[in-house]
CSV table of C-alpha atoms in Angstrom, one decimal:
chain,number,residue,atom,x,y,z
A,1,MET,CA,165.7,73.7,10.2
A,2,ALA,CA,166.0,71.1,7.5
A,3,ILE,CA,168.7,71.6,5.1
A,4,GLU,CA,167.3,71.7,1.6
A,5,ARG,CA,169.3,74.1,-0.4
A,6,CYS,CA,173.1,75.0,-0.1
A,7,ALA,CA,175.5,77.7,-1.2
A,8,VAL,CA,179.3,77.5,-1.7
A,9,LEU,CA,181.2,80.6,-1.6
A,10,GLY,CA,184.3,80.0,-3.7
A,11,ALA,CA,184.7,78.0,-7.0
A,12,GLY,CA,188.3,76.9,-6.7
A,13,LEU,CA,189.4,73.3,-6.3
A,14,MET,CA,187.8,72.7,-3.0
A,15,GLY,CA,184.7,74.9,-3.4
A,16,SER,CA,183.8,73.4,-6.7
A,17,GLY,CA,184.5,69.9,-5.2
A,18,ILE,CA,182.2,70.6,-2.3
A,19,ALA,CA,179.6,71.9,-4.5
A,20,ALA,CA,179.8,68.7,-6.7
A,21,HIS,CA,179.5,66.4,-3.7
A,22,LEU,CA,176.5,68.3,-2.4
A,23,ALA,CA,174.9,68.0,-5.8
A,24,ASN,CA,175.8,64.3,-5.9
A,25,ALA,CA,173.6,64.0,-2.7
A,26,GLY,CA,170.8,65.7,-4.4
A,27,PHE,CA,171.2,69.3,-3.0
A,28,PRO,CA,170.5,72.2,-5.4
A,29,VAL,CA,173.7,74.2,-4.8
A,30,LEU,CA,174.4,77.9,-5.6
A,31,LEU,CA,178.1,78.2,-6.4
A,32,LEU,CA,179.4,81.7,-6.1
A,33,ASP,CA,182.8,83.3,-7.1
A,34,MET,CA,184.2,86.2,-9.2
A,35,GLU,CA,182.5,86.8,-12.4
A,36,GLN,CA,182.5,83.9,-14.8
A,37,ARG,CA,184.7,81.6,-12.5
A,38,ALA,CA,181.7,79.7,-11.1
A,39,ALA,CA,180.5,78.8,-14.6
A,40,ALA,CA,184.0,77.7,-15.7
A,41,ALA,CA,184.3,75.6,-12.5
A,42,ILE,CA,181.3,73.6,-13.3
A,43,ASP,CA,182.6,73.0,-16.8
A,44,LYS,CA,185.8,71.7,-15.1
A,45,LEU,CA,183.8,69.5,-12.7
A,46,LYS,CA,182.6,67.6,-15.8
A,47,LYS,CA,186.0,66.7,-17.2
A,48,ALA,CA,187.9,66.2,-14.0
A,49,ASP,CA,189.7,63.0,-13.0
A,50,PRO,CA,189.1,61.7,-10.5
A,51,ALA,CA,185.4,62.6,-11.3
A,52,PRO,CA,183.9,64.9,-8.6
A,53,LEU,CA,180.4,64.3,-10.0
A,54,MET,CA,178.7,60.9,-9.9
A,55,THR,CA,176.6,61.7,-12.9
A,56,PRO,CA,176.6,64.3,-15.6
A,57,ASP,CA,173.1,65.3,-14.4
A,58,ALA,CA,174.4,66.1,-10.9
A,59,ALA,CA,175.9,69.3,-12.6
A,60,LYS,CA,172.5,70.5,-13.4
A,61,LEU,CA,171.8,71.0,-9.5
A,62,ILE,CA,174.7,73.6,-9.4
A,63,THR,CA,173.8,77.1,-10.3
A,64,PRO,CA,176.7,79.4,-10.9
A,65,GLY,CA,176.7,83.1,-9.7
A,66,SER,CA,178.9,85.9,-8.8
A,67,PHE,CA,180.1,87.5,-5.5
A,68,ASP,CA,178.6,90.7,-6.9
A,69,ASP,CA,175.1,89.5,-6.1
A,70,LEU,CA,174.7,87.5,-2.8
A,71,SER,CA,170.8,87.8,-2.7
A,72,GLY,CA,170.5,84.1,-3.6
A,73,LEU,CA,171.8,83.1,-0.4
A,74,ALA,CA,168.5,84.2,1.2
A,75,ALA,CA,167.0,80.9,-0.1
A,76,CYS,CA,169.9,78.7,1.3
A,77,ASP,CA,169.8,76.7,4.6
A,78,TRP,CA,173.6,76.0,4.5
A,79,ILE,CA,176.2,78.4,3.2
A,80,ILE,CA,179.7,77.1,3.0
A,81,GLU,CA,182.6,79.6,2.8
A,82,VAL,CA,185.6,78.4,0.9
A,83,ILE,CA,187.5,81.5,-0.2
A,84,VAL,CA,191.1,82.5,0.3
A,85,GLU,CA,192.9,81.5,3.7
A,86,ASP,CA,192.8,85.2,4.6
A,87,LEU,CA,191.1,86.3,7.9
A,88,ALA,CA,190.4,89.7,6.7
A,89,ALA,CA,188.8,88.5,3.5
A,90,LYS,CA,186.7,85.9,5.3
A,91,ARG,CA,185.4,88.3,7.9
A,92,ALA,CA,184.5,90.8,5.1
A,93,MET,CA,182.5,88.0,3.2
A,94,TYR,CA,180.8,87.0,6.5
A,95,ASP,CA,179.6,90.7,7.0
A,96,ARG,CA,178.1,90.5,3.5
A,97,VAL,CA,176.6,87.1,3.9
A,98,ASP,CA,175.0,88.1,7.4
A,99,ALA,CA,173.2,91.0,5.7
A,100,VAL,CA,171.4,88.8,3.1
A,101,ARG,CA,171.1,85.2,4.7
A,102,LYS,CA,167.8,84.0,6.2
A,103,PRO,CA,167.6,83.6,10.2
A,104,GLY,CA,168.9,80.4,11.3
A,105,SER,CA,170.6,79.5,8.2
A,106,ILE,CA,173.9,77.6,9.0
A,107,VAL,CA,177.2,79.3,7.8
A,108,SER,CA,180.4,77.3,8.0
A,109,SER,CA,184.0,77.8,6.8
A,110,ASN,CA,186.0,75.1,5.2
A,111,THR,CA,189.2,76.6,6.7
A,112,SER,CA,191.8,74.1,8.2
A,113,THR,CA,194.2,76.9,9.5
A,114,ILE,CA,192.0,79.7,11.0
A,115,PRO,CA,190.6,79.1,14.5
A,116,LEU,CA,186.8,79.4,14.8
A,117,ALA,CA,187.1,82.1,17.5
A,118,SER,CA,189.1,84.3,15.3
A,119,LEU,CA,186.7,83.9,12.3
A,120,ALA,CA,183.6,84.6,14.6
A,121,LYS,CA,185.1,87.7,16.3
A,122,LYS,CA,183.3,90.8,15.5
A,123,GLN,CA,180.4,89.0,13.9
A,124,SER,CA,176.8,89.5,15.0
A,125,ASP,CA,175.4,87.3,17.9
A,126,ALA,CA,173.0,85.6,15.5
A,127,PHE,CA,175.8,84.9,13.0
A,128,ARG,CA,178.0,83.3,15.8
A,129,ALA,CA,175.1,81.2,16.9
A,130,ASP,CA,174.8,79.7,13.3
A,131,PHE,CA,178.4,79.4,12.5
A,132,CYS,CA,180.9,76.5,12.6
A,133,ILE,CA,183.8,75.1,10.7
A,134,THR,CA,183.1,72.1,8.3
A,135,HIS,CA,186.5,71.2,7.0
A,136,PHE,CA,186.2,68.8,4.0
A,137,PHE,CA,189.4,66.9,2.7
A,138,ASN,CA,190.4,66.9,-1.0
A,139,PRO,CA,188.9,65.5,-3.2
A,140,PRO,CA,185.5,65.9,-1.2
A,141,ARG,CA,183.8,63.1,-3.1
A,142,TYR,CA,186.5,60.5,-2.3
A,143,MET,CA,187.9,61.5,1.0
A,144,ARG,CA,185.6,60.3,3.8
A,145,LEU,CA,186.8,62.4,6.8
A,146,LEU,CA,185.0,65.6,7.7
A,147,GLU,CA,186.2,67.7,10.6
A,148,LEU,CA,183.2,69.6,12.4
A,149,VAL,CA,184.2,72.3,14.8
A,150,THR,CA,181.6,74.3,16.8
A,151,GLY,CA,182.1,77.0,19.3
A,152,PRO,CA,180.8,78.0,22.6
A,153,GLU,CA,178.3,80.3,20.9
A,154,THR,CA,177.3,77.8,18.3
A,155,ARG,CA,173.8,76.6,18.7
A,156,PRO,CA,173.9,72.9,19.6
A,157,GLU,CA,171.4,72.1,16.9
A,158,VAL,CA,173.9,73.4,14.2
A,159,GLY,CA,176.4,70.7,15.2
A,160,ALA,CA,173.8,67.9,15.6
A,161,GLU,CA,172.1,68.7,12.3
A,162,LEU,CA,175.5,68.9,10.4
A,163,ALA,CA,176.8,65.9,11.9
A,164,GLN,CA,173.8,63.9,10.9
A,165,LEU,CA,173.6,65.3,7.3
A,166,CYS,CA,177.3,64.9,6.7
A,167,ASP,CA,177.2,61.3,7.9
A,168,VAL,CA,173.9,60.1,6.4
A,169,ARG,CA,173.5,62.3,3.2
A,170,LEU,CA,177.1,63.0,2.3
A,171,GLY,CA,178.8,59.7,3.6
A,172,LYS,CA,181.4,61.4,5.8
A,173,GLY,CA,183.1,60.2,8.9
A,174,VAL,CA,182.5,63.2,11.1
A,175,VAL,CA,185.1,64.1,13.7
């Protein structure tokens, strides 16, 4: 599946930075968080230094939304979770994501501390097949490194597609 539309779950410093970097590469991005936080994060992106957005127009590719309505995830090919580093919170979010995402869409976590096996445990077979870790470094636009972690249940195509996209479209050195 070609990745054409992305979603970022979490509009904090890392989540909004990842959304900006995806928008810089031309991807429409759905940025979800608690009520009003996503819209405020987009405004902050426009004023931040160093600039996470390459041009002001890139911000137009980011659509804010709320965790109260995840229905927009059904149109996304890559969903990146960037919420609090809490295993229970992440698993609860994955349950909600799995209920609305389209089959074959890739779901990744930006975690740097929680093992993939722990995150994927108790998730559906289909979710585990489409799940991996894509750990961006801060600030995402300027830090070239991206850590890609797949598991034994992750479809090989997931890792291959993300490695190619992150290298070519996002300019990342994938390890």
